[in-house]
PDB file of C-alpha atoms in Angstrom:
ATOM      1  CA  MET A   1     -50.639   8.272 -18.462  1.00  0.00           C
ATOM      2  CA  ARG A   2     -48.875  10.781 -20.952  1.00  0.00           C
ATOM      3  CA  ASN A   3     -48.273  13.078 -17.972  1.00  0.00           C
ATOM      4  CA  LEU A   4     -46.843  10.443 -15.937  1.00  0.00           C
ATOM      5  CA  ILE A   5     -44.138   9.703 -18.556  1.00  0.00           C
ATOM      6  CA  ARG A   6     -43.452  13.402 -18.949  1.00  0.00           C
ATOM      7  CA  ILE A   7     -42.875  13.554 -15.070  1.00  0.00           C
ATOM      8  CA  PHE A   8     -40.787  10.590 -14.920  1.00  0.00           C
ATOM      9  CA  LEU A   9     -38.897  11.652 -17.942  1.00  0.00           C
ATOM     10  CA  VAL A  10     -38.273  15.171 -15.854  1.00  0.00           C
ATOM     11  CA  THR A  11     -37.133  13.792 -13.109  1.00  0.00           C
ATOM     12  CA  LEU A  12     -34.816  11.619 -14.558  1.00  0.00           C
ATOM     13  CA  ILE A  13     -32.995  14.227 -16.926  1.00  0.00           C
ATOM     14  CA  THR A  14     -32.923  16.384 -13.446  1.00  0.00           C
ATOM     15  CA  LEU A  15     -31.157  13.569 -11.501  1.00  0.00           C
ATOM     16  CA  GLY A  16     -29.274  13.005 -13.958  1.00  0.00           C
ATOM     17  CA  TYR A  17     -27.719  16.917 -14.495  1.00  0.00           C
ATOM     18  CA  THR A  18     -27.698  17.426 -10.270  1.00  0.00           C
ATOM     19  CA  SER A  19     -25.762  14.175  -9.935  1.00  0.00           C
ATOM     20  CA  CYS A  20     -23.181  14.752 -12.039  1.00  0.00           C
ATOM     21  CA  GLU A  21     -19.859  15.940 -10.187  1.00  0.00           C
ATOM     22  CA  ASP A  22     -17.407  18.819 -11.309  1.00  0.00           C
ATOM     23  CA  THR A  23     -13.962  16.916 -11.636  1.00  0.00           C
ATOM     24  CA  SER A  24     -12.432  19.849 -12.620  1.00  0.00           C
ATOM     25  CA  LYS A  25     -11.986  21.639  -9.352  1.00  0.00           C
ATOM     26  CA  SER A  26     -11.978  18.533  -7.053  1.00  0.00           C
ATOM     27  CA  SER A  27      -8.915  17.028  -8.910  1.00  0.00           C
ATOM     28  CA  THR A  28      -6.924  20.530  -7.789  1.00  0.00           C
ATOM     29  CA  CYS A  29      -8.559  21.077  -4.108  1.00  0.00           C
ATOM     30  CA  ASP A  30     -11.248  23.366  -5.446  1.00  0.00           C
ATOM     31  CA  VAL A  31      -8.402  26.024  -6.073  1.00  0.00           C
ATOM     32  CA  ALA A  32      -6.676  27.605  -9.072  1.00  0.00           C
ATOM     33  CA  ASN A  33      -3.200  27.487  -7.659  1.00  0.00           C
ATOM     34  CA  PRO A  34      -2.778  25.249  -4.868  1.00  0.00           C
ATOM     35  CA  ALA A  35       0.689  26.655  -3.423  1.00  0.00           C
ATOM     36  CA  GLU A  36      -0.802  30.048  -2.984  1.00  0.00           C
ATOM     37  CA  ASP A  37      -4.210  29.093  -2.115  1.00  0.00           C
ATOM     38  CA  LEU A  38      -4.289  26.475  -0.037  1.00  0.00           C
ATOM     39  CA  SER A  39      -2.753  27.612   3.755  1.00  0.00           C
ATOM     40  CA  TRP A  40      -1.212  24.868   4.889  1.00  0.00           C
ATOM     41  CA  LEU A  41       0.843  24.555   1.678  1.00  0.00           C
ATOM     42  CA  LYS A  42       1.576  28.397   1.659  1.00  0.00           C
ATOM     43  CA  THR A  43       2.406  28.242   4.846  1.00  0.00           C
ATOM     44  CA  MET A  44       5.102  25.318   4.264  1.00  0.00           C
ATOM     45  CA  ILE A  45       6.696  26.787   1.210  1.00  0.00           C
ATOM     46  CA  GLU A  46       7.195  30.033   3.500  1.00  0.00           C
ATOM     47  CA  SER A  47       9.094  28.278   6.329  1.00  0.00           C
ATOM     48  CA  TRP A  48      11.367  26.941   3.692  1.00  0.00           C
ATOM     49  CA  GLU A  49      11.913  30.574   2.554  1.00  0.00           C
ATOM     50  CA  ALA A  50      12.809  31.115   5.970  1.00  0.00           C
ATOM     51  CA  ASN A  51      15.672  28.551   5.854  1.00  0.00           C
ATOM     52  CA  SER A  52      18.393  30.092   3.013  1.00  0.00           C
ATOM     53  CA  THR A  53      20.307  26.740   3.773  1.00  0.00           C
ATOM     54  CA  ILE A  54      17.823  24.328   2.261  1.00  0.00           C
ATOM     55  CA  TYR A  55      14.999  26.437   0.370  1.00  0.00           C
ATOM     56  CA  THR A  56      16.911  26.613  -3.324  1.00  0.00           C
ATOM     57  CA  TYR A  57      16.572  22.623  -3.003  1.00  0.00           C
ATOM     58  CA  GLN A  58      12.578  22.388  -2.134  1.00  0.00           C
ATOM     59  CA  TYR A  59       9.980  21.649  -4.535  1.00  0.00           C
ATOM     60  CA  VAL A  60       6.505  20.869  -4.158  1.00  0.00           C
ATOM     61  CA  LEU A  61       4.976  17.900  -6.507  1.00  0.00           C
ATOM     62  CA  GLN A  62       0.972  17.269  -7.320  1.00  0.00           C
ATOM     63  CA  GLY A  63      -0.124  14.122  -8.053  1.00  0.00           C
ATOM     64  CA  THR A  64      -3.424  11.242  -8.112  1.00  0.00           C
ATOM     65  CA  TYR A  65      -3.353   8.823  -5.607  1.00  0.00           C
ATOM     66  CA  LEU A  66      -6.388   6.725  -5.364  1.00  0.00           C
ATOM     67  CA  GLY A  67      -8.912   9.346  -6.933  1.00  0.00           C
ATOM     68  CA  GLN A  68      -7.237  12.331  -4.567  1.00  0.00           C
ATOM     69  CA  THR A  69      -5.268  14.947  -5.184  1.00  0.00           C
ATOM     70  CA  VAL A  70      -1.999  14.520  -3.168  1.00  0.00           C
ATOM     71  CA  PHE A  71       0.989  17.046  -2.673  1.00  0.00           C
ATOM     72  CA  ILE A  72       4.864  16.158  -2.237  1.00  0.00           C
ATOM     73  CA  ALA A  73       7.011  18.071  -0.250  1.00  0.00           C
ATOM     74  CA  ALA A  74      10.389  17.330  -1.959  1.00  0.00           C
ATOM     75  CA  ASN A  75      13.436  18.114  -2.348  1.00  0.00           C
ATOM     76  CA  CYS A  76      17.014  17.291  -3.955  1.00  0.00           C
ATOM     77  CA  CYS A  77      19.052  18.141  -0.710  1.00  0.00           C
ATOM     78  CA  PRO A  78      22.550  16.571  -1.295  1.00  0.00           C
ATOM     79  CA  PHE A  79      23.439  16.911   2.365  1.00  0.00           C
ATOM     80  CA  CYS A  80      20.335  16.051   3.854  1.00  0.00           C
ATOM     81  CA  ASP A  81      18.651  12.586   4.878  1.00  0.00           C
ATOM     82  CA  SER A  82      15.222  13.060   3.081  1.00  0.00           C
ATOM     83  CA  TYR A  83      11.974  11.805   3.954  1.00  0.00           C
ATOM     84  CA  PHE A  84       8.974  13.135   1.723  1.00  0.00           C
ATOM     85  CA  PRO A  85       6.055  13.799   3.303  1.00  0.00           C
ATOM     86  CA  ILE A  86       2.474  13.151   1.041  1.00  0.00           C
ATOM     87  CA  PHE A  87      -0.240  15.463   2.231  1.00  0.00           C
ATOM     88  CA  ASN A  88      -3.982  15.289   1.127  1.00  0.00           C
ATOM     89  CA  CYS A  89      -5.815  18.421  -0.081  1.00  0.00           C
ATOM     90  CA  GLU A  90      -6.523  19.366   3.697  1.00  0.00           C
ATOM     91  CA  GLY A  91      -2.491  19.417   4.763  1.00  0.00           C
ATOM     92  CA  GLU A  92      -2.938  15.991   6.539  1.00  0.00           C
ATOM     93  CA  GLY A  93      -0.037  13.643   5.817  1.00  0.00           C
ATOM     94  CA  LEU A  94      -0.509  10.404   4.466  1.00  0.00           C
ATOM     95  CA  GLU A  95       0.558   7.220   5.599  1.00  0.00           C
ATOM     96  CA  GLY A  96       1.397   3.722   3.723  1.00  0.00           C
ATOM     97  CA  VAL A  97       1.211   5.368   0.470  1.00  0.00           C
ATOM     98  CA  ILE A  98       3.324   3.878  -2.453  1.00  0.00           C
ATOM     99  CA  PHE A  99       5.250   6.345  -4.176  1.00  0.00           C
ATOM    100  CA  GLN A 100       4.935   4.378  -7.414  1.00  0.00           C
ATOM    101  CA  ASP A 101       1.205   4.600  -7.226  1.00  0.00           C
ATOM    102  CA  ILE A 102       1.004   8.460  -7.580  1.00  0.00           C
ATOM    103  CA  LYS A 103      -0.062   9.263 -11.218  1.00  0.00           C
ATOM    104  CA  ASN A 104       0.230  12.339 -12.732  1.00  0.00           C
ATOM    105  CA  LEU A 105       3.042  13.775 -11.215  1.00  0.00           C
ATOM    106  CA  LYS A 106       3.901  17.328 -11.737  1.00  0.00           C
ATOM    107  CA  THR A 107       5.897  20.062 -10.408  1.00  0.00           C
ATOM    108  CA  ILE A 108       4.286  22.670  -8.791  1.00  0.00           C
ATOM    109  CA  TRP A 109       6.363  25.065  -6.953  1.00  0.00           C
ATOM    110  CA  LYS A 110       9.764  25.433  -7.042  1.00  0.00           C
ATOM    111  CA  PRO A 111      12.184  28.447  -6.158  1.00  0.00           C
ATOM    112  CA  ASP A 112      12.957  30.683  -9.091  1.00  0.00           C
ATOM    113  CA  ASP A 113      16.679  29.960  -8.218  1.00  0.00           C
ATOM    114  CA  SER A 114      16.329  26.289  -7.569  1.00  0.00           C
ATOM    115  CA  GLN A 115      19.035  23.757  -7.306  1.00  0.00           C
ATOM    116  CA  CYS A 116      16.864  20.885  -8.599  1.00  0.00           C
ATOM    117  CA  THR A 117      16.637  19.889 -12.030  1.00  0.00           C
ATOM    118  CA  LEU A 118      13.362  18.683 -12.795  1.00  0.00           C
TER     119      LEU A 118
END
């Protein structure tokens, strides 16, 4: 009986440790620097660099929406009719997201000579 209790406790402890999710990486899409390490985001930023007219007005925000990391391609362009698309970690556009429901917003990229005051 004593051995059965030990086996049960070891199994329970093992399951407890292995079922814990490491949220430190998942909150940033398993990368240290999303603007550099997520290829789709890096490509987007590089496409902005190619357009000197709007480059200095662009920036990227990162936040949390319903427990997942999201990215907002934003701008402060004074002469643009702007739409701020929202993406998940895989670069898929998300529809129906209410901007006010995005939490923990922070700027993760903007040009060195940005015209935006954030």
